[in-house]
Amino acid sequence: MEDNEHGKEKKNRKSPECCGYPISIFFIVVNEFCERFSYYGMRAVLVLYFRYFLRWDDDFATTIYHTFVALCYLSPILGAVIADSWLGKFKTIVSLSVVYCIGQVVMAVSSIHDITDTNRDGTPDNLSLHIGLSMLGLLLIALGTGGIKPCVAAFGGDQFEDHQEKQRSTFFSIFYLSINAGSLLSTLITPILRSQECGIHTKQQCYPLAFGVPAALMVVALIVFIVGKGMYVMDTPKGNVLLQVMKCIGFAIKNRFRKRGKQYPKREHWMDWAEEKYDKLLIAQVKMVLKVLFLYIPLPMFWALFDQQGSRWTLQATTMNGNFGAFNIEPDQMQIVNPILIVIMVPIMDNLVYPLIKKCHINFTPLRRITIGMLLAALAFVAAALLQIQIDKTLPKFPSSSQTQVKFLNLESRSLAVSLDGQQPFDVPAFGARDEYVTFDKDSFTVSIDGGIPVTTQFSKGARQTVLINAQRIQETLQDLTQKPEQGVNDIKFVNGYSLPLNISTKSHILGVIAPLKVSNSTTVRQGKTDFTIVNEAGDKCSYTMQLGFGSSYTVLIPSNLSFGTGCGDNIKKTENIKPNAVHMAWQVIQYFLMTCGEVMFSVTGLDFSYAQAPSNMKSVLQAGWLLTVAVGNIVVLIVAEAGTLPDQWAEYVLFAALLVAVSIIFSIMAYYYTYIDPAEIEAKFIEHEPEDKEKKDIEMTKRNSVSSVIKKTKI
């Protein structure tokens, strides 16, 4: 009785209104926009931060990314329990938002490379500190964002009176719009911030800015929410229904095993063993919840594929061409395709596709929609696998650990004939090189230049090397990259074939002075037009322009016959070591489109189905169950990423697609035997018989008390 009285407790005040809406919802909507901007903005660049700042490999970066996402979807259960049983929604949101802000700030601080860059070379000298701070920040963020997730929307709904159903419905539409707006804008903006260069001593990718802006937005979200405190309607904590459900289930299981003897009559459902302690209405409601939760068992596999948009698909985009003509797309910006397509596809599905299917007299039930949604997600991964195969075809064949790859760069103004191990000689053009590397399964062989005496030369295994030659001998051996340049940048180095030292620079990079017949350090240059300035000791200048794509590597030779002045750059020759990314990023739109269509049919339908099949007071229990499927799905990804031994990425995509198809078949069989119910009708029947059941229970209790009294008297 005490719990029921709390459940009926009225709101403590009425919120001021404007145009029929509580003013307090303005603060809640702004808070949600800023919080979603903060979360999705940080998450958009997270896997690249792991990969290129913390220097983790693709698999480990994917594992930690999905561990973080899983925690974000496990912690809402904790937030709901705290809000309903202890602090109330307002205090829970404020408390966990403070934790959230601290986490975002710690994350931003962890990405400042200058903290441990004591030798000022642009690379952190103590990665352990950065990793420790990052993990602490992510843990706090997961607790914060997950903990407030179930509270904010419900708190917004509390601001409305019972007669404001229309306004409440409009609020939830605006609330959902603010989530998508925050997600869309942050996914667009934070990758741009990341791509900037910043630093105190050396300029690097600006992760502090990419994490700092979301941190600032979270602080704004907290301040805005607190400012509205005087206008909020706040309900007192009423006890958490999820805990009540768990206690009821626990008692039923315990009671069933305690009464295993033949003297106890069998019951229709195992939950009926809870009748000794809980009323039949609650037990019936729990049965309805368990019926839907059973259907949830296969669903995590969908989320295992869906959430890889932020990990594997982003890493795939780093090996692609992001030039869209008027603008360039960063790899982590491709995630913006999903929220854009969501805004487009939801009304198309609701107003065109579903009505059209209905007119064709096809019974497209919610569970069938969910099944088709899973199959579309599997198809998206098939598309990703096909795209990955095309990308792999364009990648250079790098040497294995037992191989050596070499090419020869001719410093002379005429071609030179080179013979290796006495084989047929090949020509190396003047001031140029053969485009292809020569691959050997050994690390030493003889080199003969222009028919000269063969010289045994030692090379490094597992390496790519460019050998500088003139008519007399080998001048120097350059170490070339054995993997694609990271993040789509281009790797450039200069060879000085001129007779005097030269100083080479760009607007943002100084390569320094290069002695004759020597090579500069490698410099990374972004896509687009880059102007290099070459200056000799007399101060004469030569301008050389390179138009670069994504992910290429070049060795640029300054020839011995260079003449400074207008048009001097035409004499400079470049040798391509690694071709630029050839497959365009636009091809990813196909897999994003299929995944988004799957999401609309799976996620939107699933939430609607869960709401319709849930008892009136247990919608939140099924919401917690739905969020749990997201967490489990991300755990599946990290298990596959860590335990998988597949050599090719396309094979992993096919594996995930096959697993989801298998799960879809299992789910379709489960759905076939599912019977749709009307929770309100079932609840009404139990409420109708509740007085009779209560009277019977009272009579039984009186009898038990009488028997107990007789036993006590007998003992006395």
JSON list of N, CA and C in Angstrom, two decimals, residues 621-644:
[
{"chain": "A", "resi": 621, "resn": "VAL", "atom": "N", "xyz": [10.98, -0.80, -18.43]},
{"chain": "A", "resi": 621, "resn": "VAL", "atom": "CA", "xyz": [11.69, -2.08, -18.31]},
{"chain": "A", "resi": 621, "resn": "VAL", "atom": "C", "xyz": [12.11, -2.57, -19.69]},
{"chain": "A", "resi": 622, "resn": "LEU", "atom": "N", "xyz": [11.17, -2.48, -20.65]},
{"chain": "A", "resi": 622, "resn": "LEU", "atom": "CA", "xyz": [11.50, -2.90, -22.01]},
{"chain": "A", "resi": 622, "resn": "LEU", "atom": "C", "xyz": [12.48, -1.94, -22.66]},
{"chain": "A", "resi": 623, "resn": "GLN", "atom": "N", "xyz": [12.42, -0.65, -22.30]},
{"chain": "A", "resi": 623, "resn": "GLN", "atom": "CA", "xyz": [13.41, 0.31, -22.80]},
{"chain": "A", "resi": 623, "resn": "GLN", "atom": "C", "xyz": [14.80, -0.08, -22.31]},
{"chain": "A", "resi": 624, "resn": "ALA", "atom": "N", "xyz": [14.90, -0.47, -21.04]},
{"chain": "A", "resi": 624, "resn": "ALA", "atom": "CA", "xyz": [16.18, -0.92, -20.50]},
{"chain": "A", "resi": 624, "resn": "ALA", "atom": "C", "xyz": [16.65, -2.19, -21.21]},
{"chain": "A", "resi": 625, "resn": "GLY", "atom": "N", "xyz": [15.72, -3.09, -21.51]},
{"chain": "A", "resi": 625, "resn": "GLY", "atom": "CA", "xyz": [16.06, -4.31, -22.24]},
{"chain": "A", "resi": 625, "resn": "GLY", "atom": "C", "xyz": [16.55, -4.02, -23.64]},
{"chain": "A", "resi": 626, "resn": "TRP", "atom": "N", "xyz": [15.92, -3.03, -24.29]},
{"chain": "A", "resi": 626, "resn": "TRP", "atom": "CA", "xyz": [16.32, -2.64, -25.65]},
{"chain": "A", "resi": 626, "resn": "TRP", "atom": "C", "xyz": [17.74, -2.07, -25.65]},
{"chain": "A", "resi": 627, "resn": "LEU", "atom": "N", "xyz": [18.03, -1.19, -24.68]},
{"chain": "A", "resi": 627, "resn": "LEU", "atom": "CA", "xyz": [19.38, -0.62, -24.58]},
{"chain": "A", "resi": 627, "resn": "LEU", "atom": "C", "xyz": [20.41, -1.70, -24.28]},
{"chain": "A", "resi": 628, "resn": "LEU", "atom": "N", "xyz": [19.99, -2.72, -23.53]},
{"chain": "A", "resi": 628, "resn": "LEU", "atom": "CA", "xyz": [20.89, -3.82, -23.21]},
{"chain": "A", "resi": 628, "resn": "LEU", "atom": "C", "xyz": [21.29, -4.59, -24.47]},
{"chain": "A", "resi": 629, "resn": "THR", "atom": "N", "xyz": [20.38, -4.71, -25.45]},
{"chain": "A", "resi": 629, "resn": "THR", "atom": "CA", "xyz": [20.73, -5.40, -26.70]},
{"chain": "A", "resi": 629, "resn": "THR", "atom": "C", "xyz": [21.82, -4.63, -27.45]},
{"chain": "A", "resi": 630, "resn": "VAL", "atom": "N", "xyz": [21.81, -3.29, -27.35]},
{"chain": "A", "resi": 630, "resn": "VAL", "atom": "CA", "xyz": [22.85, -2.48, -27.99]},
{"chain": "A", "resi": 630, "resn": "VAL", "atom": "C", "xyz": [24.20, -2.77, -27.33]},
{"chain": "A", "resi": 631, "resn": "ALA", "atom": "N", "xyz": [24.20, -2.83, -26.00]},
{"chain": "A", "resi": 631, "resn": "ALA", "atom": "CA", "xyz": [25.44, -3.10, -25.27]},
{"chain": "A", "resi": 631, "resn": "ALA", "atom": "C", "xyz": [26.00, -4.47, -25.63]},
{"chain": "A", "resi": 632, "resn": "VAL", "atom": "N", "xyz": [25.14, -5.48, -25.65]},
{"chain": "A", "resi": 632, "resn": "VAL", "atom": "CA", "xyz": [25.59, -6.84, -25.96]},
{"chain": "A", "resi": 632, "resn": "VAL", "atom": "C", "xyz": [26.11, -6.91, -27.40]},
{"chain": "A", "resi": 633, "resn": "GLY", "atom": "N", "xyz": [25.46, -6.19, -28.32]},
{"chain": "A", "resi": 633, "resn": "GLY", "atom": "CA", "xyz": [25.92, -6.16, -29.71]},
{"chain": "A", "resi": 633, "resn": "GLY", "atom": "C", "xyz": [27.34, -5.64, -29.83]},
{"chain": "A", "resi": 634, "resn": "ASN", "atom": "N", "xyz": [27.66, -4.60, -29.07]},
{"chain": "A", "resi": 634, "resn": "ASN", "atom": "CA", "xyz": [29.02, -4.05, -29.10]},
{"chain": "A", "resi": 634, "resn": "ASN", "atom": "C", "xyz": [30.03, -5.00, -28.46]},
{"chain": "A", "resi": 635, "resn": "ILE", "atom": "N", "xyz": [29.58, -5.77, -27.47]},
{"chain": "A", "resi": 635, "resn": "ILE", "atom": "CA", "xyz": [30.46, -6.78, -26.87]},
{"chain": "A", "resi": 635, "resn": "ILE", "atom": "C", "xyz": [30.79, -7.86, -27.90]},
{"chain": "A", "resi": 636, "resn": "VAL", "atom": "N", "xyz": [29.81, -8.21, -28.74]},
{"chain": "A", "resi": 636, "resn": "VAL", "atom": "CA", "xyz": [30.04, -9.19, -29.81]},
{"chain": "A", "resi": 636, "resn": "VAL", "atom": "C", "xyz": [31.16, -8.71, -30.74]},
{"chain": "A", "resi": 637, "resn": "VAL", "atom": "N", "xyz": [31.13, -7.41, -31.09]},
{"chain": "A", "resi": 637, "resn": "VAL", "atom": "CA", "xyz": [32.15, -6.86, -31.99]},
{"chain": "A", "resi": 637, "resn": "VAL", "atom": "C", "xyz": [33.54, -6.96, -31.38]},
{"chain": "A", "resi": 638, "resn": "LEU", "atom": "N", "xyz": [33.66, -6.58, -30.11]},
{"chain": "A", "resi": 638, "resn": "LEU", "atom": "CA", "xyz": [34.99, -6.60, -29.51]},
{"chain": "A", "resi": 638, "resn": "LEU", "atom": "C", "xyz": [35.51, -8.03, -29.36]},
{"chain": "A", "resi": 639, "resn": "ILE", "atom": "N", "xyz": [34.63, -9.00, -29.17]},
{"chain": "A", "resi": 639, "resn": "ILE", "atom": "CA", "xyz": [35.06, -10.40, -29.10]},
{"chain": "A", "resi": 639, "resn": "ILE", "atom": "C", "xyz": [35.59, -10.85, -30.46]},
{"chain": "A", "resi": 640, "resn": "VAL", "atom": "N", "xyz": [34.85, -10.53, -31.53]},
{"chain": "A", "resi": 640, "resn": "VAL", "atom": "CA", "xyz": [35.27, -10.92, -32.88]},
{"chain": "A", "resi": 640, "resn": "VAL", "atom": "C", "xyz": [36.57, -10.21, -33.26]},
{"chain": "A", "resi": 641, "resn": "ALA", "atom": "N", "xyz": [36.65, -8.91, -32.92]},
{"chain": "A", "resi": 641, "resn": "ALA", "atom": "CA", "xyz": [37.85, -8.13, -33.28]},
{"chain": "A", "resi": 641, "resn": "ALA", "atom": "C", "xyz": [39.10, -8.68, -32.60]},
{"chain": "A", "resi": 642, "resn": "GLU", "atom": "N", "xyz": [38.96, -9.13, -31.34]},
{"chain": "A", "resi": 642, "resn": "GLU", "atom": "CA", "xyz": [40.11, -9.62, -30.60]},
{"chain": "A", "resi": 642, "resn": "GLU", "atom": "C", "xyz": [40.42, -11.08, -30.90]},
{"chain": "A", "resi": 643, "resn": "ALA", "atom": "N", "xyz": [39.35, -11.88, -31.07]},
{"chain": "A", "resi": 643, "resn": "ALA", "atom": "CA", "xyz": [39.56, -13.32, -31.25]},
{"chain": "A", "resi": 643, "resn": "ALA", "atom": "C", "xyz": [39.68, -13.72, -32.72]},
{"chain": "A", "resi": 644, "resn": "GLY", "atom": "N", "xyz": [39.21, -12.85, -33.62]},
{"chain": "A", "resi": 644, "resn": "GLY", "atom": "CA", "xyz": [39.20, -13.20, -35.03]},
{"chain": "A", "resi": 644, "resn": "GLY", "atom": "C", "xyz": [40.61, -13.32, -35.61]}
]
